mmCIF file of C-alpha atoms in Angstrom:
data_model
loop_
_atom_site.group_PDB
_atom_site.id
_atom_site.type_symbol
_atom_site.label_atom_id
_atom_site.label_comp_id
_atom_site.label_asym_id
_atom_site.label_seq_id
_atom_site.Cartn_x
_atom_site.Cartn_y
_atom_site.Cartn_z
ATOM 1 C CA MET A 1 0.000 0.000 0.000
ATOM 2 C CA PRO A 2 2.171 2.883 -1.227
ATOM 3 C CA ILE A 3 1.770 6.586 -0.675
ATOM 4 C CA VAL A 4 1.145 8.244 -4.065
ATOM 5 C CA ALA A 5 2.618 11.738 -4.482
ATOM 6 C CA ALA A 6 0.869 13.196 -7.526
ATOM 7 C CA VAL A 7 3.091 15.941 -8.933
ATOM 8 C CA ASP A 8 3.041 18.452 -11.743
ATOM 9 C CA GLN A 9 5.985 20.508 -12.977
ATOM 10 C CA SER A 10 5.322 23.482 -10.701
ATOM 11 C CA ASP A 11 7.246 24.712 -7.667
ATOM 12 C CA ARG A 12 4.575 23.005 -5.538
ATOM 13 C CA ALA A 13 5.769 19.522 -6.538
ATOM 14 C CA ALA A 14 8.652 19.390 -4.054
ATOM 15 C CA VAL A 15 6.292 20.190 -1.156
ATOM 16 C CA VAL A 16 4.034 17.303 -2.205
ATOM 17 C CA VAL A 17 6.947 14.850 -2.350
ATOM 18 C CA GLU A 18 8.286 16.022 1.029
ATOM 19 C CA ARG A 19 4.924 15.494 2.765
ATOM 20 C CA ALA A 20 4.334 12.190 0.986
ATOM 21 C CA ALA A 21 7.807 10.993 2.033
ATOM 22 C CA ASP A 22 6.941 11.858 5.646
ATOM 23 C CA LEU A 23 3.792 9.733 5.378
ATOM 24 C CA ALA A 24 5.681 6.879 3.714
ATOM 25 C CA GLU A 25 8.188 6.896 6.558
ATOM 26 C CA LYS A 26 5.465 6.983 9.224
ATOM 27 C CA TYR A 27 3.552 4.136 7.590
ATOM 28 C CA ASP A 28 6.752 2.252 6.699
ATOM 29 C CA THR A 29 5.661 1.921 3.090
ATOM 30 C CA GLU A 30 6.905 2.738 -0.385
ATOM 31 C CA LEU A 31 6.524 6.160 -1.973
ATOM 32 C CA HIS A 32 5.343 6.430 -5.588
ATOM 33 C CA VAL A 33 6.057 9.805 -7.209
ATOM 34 C CA LEU A 34 3.548 10.026 -10.058
ATOM 35 C CA HIS A 35 3.460 12.509 -12.929
ATOM 36 C CA VAL A 36 0.795 12.338 -15.633
ATOM 37 C CA GLY A 37 1.687 13.647 -19.082
ATOM 38 C CA HIS A 38 -0.671 14.785 -21.814
ATOM 39 C CA PRO A 39 -0.351 13.046 -25.178
ATOM 40 C CA THR A 40 -0.006 15.301 -28.161
ATOM 41 C CA SER A 41 -2.239 14.630 -31.117
ATOM 42 C CA ASP A 42 -0.562 16.013 -34.195
ATOM 43 C CA PHE A 43 -1.427 13.551 -36.914
ATOM 44 C CA THR A 44 -1.821 15.993 -39.802
ATOM 45 C CA GLU A 45 0.927 14.263 -41.792
ATOM 46 C CA VAL A 46 -0.797 10.872 -41.694
ATOM 47 C CA SER A 47 -4.034 10.186 -43.545
ATOM 48 C CA ALA A 48 -6.208 7.843 -41.465
ATOM 49 C CA ASP A 49 -7.900 6.525 -44.604
ATOM 50 C CA ALA A 50 -4.700 5.802 -46.517
ATOM 51 C CA MET A 51 -2.408 4.778 -43.674
ATOM 52 C CA ARG A 52 -4.446 3.528 -40.690
ATOM 53 C CA GLU A 53 -1.645 1.212 -39.553
ATOM 54 C CA GLN A 54 0.925 4.026 -39.609
ATOM 55 C CA HIS A 55 -1.504 6.202 -37.654
ATOM 56 C CA GLU A 56 -1.795 3.555 -34.933
ATOM 57 C CA VAL A 57 1.988 3.118 -34.759
ATOM 58 C CA THR A 58 2.462 6.897 -34.552
ATOM 59 C CA ALA A 59 -0.131 7.176 -31.774
ATOM 60 C CA LYS A 60 1.501 4.359 -29.794
ATOM 61 C CA THR A 61 4.960 5.904 -30.212
ATOM 62 C CA THR A 62 3.665 9.304 -29.079
ATOM 63 C CA ILE A 63 2.105 7.805 -25.955
ATOM 64 C CA GLU A 64 5.282 5.852 -25.147
ATOM 65 C CA LYS A 65 7.439 8.971 -25.552
ATOM 66 C CA THR A 66 5.063 10.989 -23.374
ATOM 67 C CA GLN A 67 5.049 8.272 -20.724
ATOM 68 C CA ASN A 68 8.858 8.140 -20.717
ATOM 69 C CA ALA A 69 9.010 11.938 -20.405
ATOM 70 C CA ALA A 70 6.483 11.854 -17.544
ATOM 71 C CA THR A 71 8.567 9.237 -15.727
ATOM 72 C CA ALA A 72 11.640 11.444 -16.162
ATOM 73 C CA VAL A 73 9.730 14.410 -14.684
ATOM 74 C CA ALA A 74 8.671 12.337 -11.659
ATOM 75 C CA TYR A 75 12.246 11.126 -11.166
ATOM 76 C CA ASP A 76 13.719 14.629 -11.513
ATOM 77 C CA ILE A 77 11.287 16.048 -8.960
ATOM 78 C CA ALA A 78 12.007 13.227 -6.509
ATOM 79 C CA THR A 79 15.772 13.709 -6.791
ATOM 80 C CA MET A 80 15.442 17.434 -6.016
ATOM 81 C CA VAL A 81 13.871 16.777 -2.607
ATOM 82 C CA ASP A 82 16.367 16.840 0.258
ATOM 83 C CA GLY A 83 16.461 13.707 2.386
ATOM 84 C CA LEU A 84 14.681 11.469 -0.105
ATOM 85 C CA GLU A 85 17.809 9.392 -0.694
ATOM 86 C CA ASN A 86 16.898 7.357 2.423
ATOM 87 C CA THR A 87 13.324 6.761 1.257
ATOM 88 C CA ASP A 88 12.222 3.809 -0.846
ATOM 89 C CA TYR A 89 10.521 5.483 -3.802
ATOM 90 C CA LYS A 90 9.470 4.735 -7.346
ATOM 91 C CA ALA A 91 9.133 7.346 -10.112
ATOM 92 C CA VAL A 92 6.082 6.679 -12.289
ATOM 93 C CA GLY A 93 5.011 8.403 -15.495
ATOM 94 C CA LEU A 94 1.633 7.825 -17.094
ATOM 95 C CA VAL A 95 -0.416 9.463 -19.845
ATOM 96 C CA GLY A 96 -3.986 10.726 -19.871
ATOM 97 C CA ASP A 97 -6.417 12.861 -17.905
ATOM 98 C CA PRO A 98 -4.478 13.613 -14.699
ATOM 99 C CA ALA A 99 -7.306 13.257 -12.163
ATOM 100 C CA GLU A 100 -8.608 10.045 -13.690
ATOM 101 C CA VAL A 101 -5.160 8.490 -14.146
ATOM 102 C CA ILE A 102 -4.067 9.372 -10.588
ATOM 103 C CA ARG A 103 -7.290 7.966 -9.144
ATOM 104 C CA SER A 104 -6.993 4.759 -11.194
ATOM 105 C CA TYR A 105 -3.319 4.308 -10.326
ATOM 106 C CA ALA A 106 -3.996 4.761 -6.611
ATOM 107 C CA THR A 107 -6.829 2.231 -6.775
ATOM 108 C CA GLU A 108 -4.802 -0.333 -8.756
ATOM 109 C CA HIS A 109 -1.918 -0.089 -6.285
ATOM 110 C CA ASP A 110 -4.176 0.087 -3.210
ATOM 111 C CA ALA A 111 -2.543 3.348 -2.134
ATOM 112 C CA GLU A 112 -2.773 4.328 1.499
ATOM 113 C CA TYR A 113 -3.024 8.031 0.580
ATOM 114 C CA ILE A 114 -2.906 10.284 -2.462
ATOM 115 C CA VAL A 115 -0.903 13.432 -1.729
ATOM 116 C CA VAL A 116 -1.545 16.540 -3.845
ATOM 117 C CA CYS A 117 -1.101 20.279 -3.449
ATOM 118 C CA GLY A 118 -3.627 23.060 -3.090
ATOM 119 C CA ARG A 119 -2.931 26.319 -4.872
ATOM 120 C CA HIS A 120 -3.149 28.904 -2.103
ATOM 121 C CA ARG A 121 -5.477 30.439 0.454
ATOM 122 C CA ARG A 122 -7.568 33.541 0.046
ATOM 123 C CA PRO A 123 -7.321 36.272 2.677
ATOM 124 C CA LEU A 124 -10.344 34.835 4.518
ATOM 125 C CA GLY A 125 -8.641 31.450 4.752
ATOM 126 C CA GLN A 126 -10.589 29.734 1.986
ATOM 127 C CA ALA A 127 -8.402 27.216 0.192
ATOM 128 C CA LEU A 128 -8.231 27.308 -3.574
ATOM 129 C CA PHE A 129 -7.643 24.030 -5.334
ATOM 130 C CA GLY A 130 -6.739 23.303 -8.915
ATOM 131 C CA SER A 131 -9.130 21.222 -10.982
ATOM 132 C CA VAL A 132 -7.104 18.011 -10.554
ATOM 133 C CA THR A 133 -6.920 18.390 -6.769
ATOM 134 C CA GLN A 134 -10.611 19.207 -6.576
ATOM 135 C CA ALA A 135 -11.561 16.206 -8.722
ATOM 136 C CA LEU A 136 -9.469 13.910 -6.533
ATOM 137 C CA LEU A 137 -10.896 15.333 -3.306
ATOM 138 C CA LEU A 138 -14.417 14.748 -4.616
ATOM 139 C CA ASN A 139 -13.993 11.435 -6.434
ATOM 140 C CA ALA A 140 -11.113 9.398 -5.013
ATOM 141 C CA ASN A 141 -12.022 6.211 -3.181
ATOM 142 C CA ARG A 142 -9.238 6.651 -0.630
ATOM 143 C CA PRO A 143 -7.899 9.493 1.527
ATOM 144 C CA VAL A 144 -6.488 12.510 -0.289
ATOM 145 C CA VAL A 145 -4.043 14.771 1.523
ATOM 146 C CA ALA A 146 -4.077 18.314 0.114
ATOM 147 C CA VAL A 147 -0.818 19.941 1.180
ATOM 148 C CA PRO A 148 -1.151 23.705 1.644
ATOM 149 C CA TYR A 149 1.156 25.801 -0.466
ATOM 150 C CA GLU A 150 1.803 29.451 0.164
ATOM 151 C CA ASP A 151 3.747 31.316 -2.485
ATOM 152 C CA ASP A 152 5.302 34.733 -2.004
ATOM 153 C CA GLU A 153 2.796 36.366 -4.341
ATOM 154 C CA ALA A 154 -0.363 35.240 -2.524
#
């Protein structure tokens, strides 16, 4: 039952990994640092009618490249976090709709928690969440930890 740290490429990602690593240590479990990439769909050079097979190969190659890039992002973020060298972690890159892919991954791996980051707080203390965080908070079938993030501009 890993802890899943769902990260994007923002400055908030390190905070998510730090908090997720704390949970992984407390629960004596593995940490999965997950980044979800978006596939590009530029198939203007390939005619689906004339070259359906080439289209399918191109689509598969694009998804594989995006998944490899997403794994590299997850790994890079994890290596930037101080103290993580003593934590058992796995960098994971997947492709698709971030909220849906994160939720599915956490379910498939029976994650203990999903750790994400909120955007910031308004002056009255109301937390603002991004669409992925909000979707996970509303739809995940396991606990979601929304780590507060305060930037200097808030």
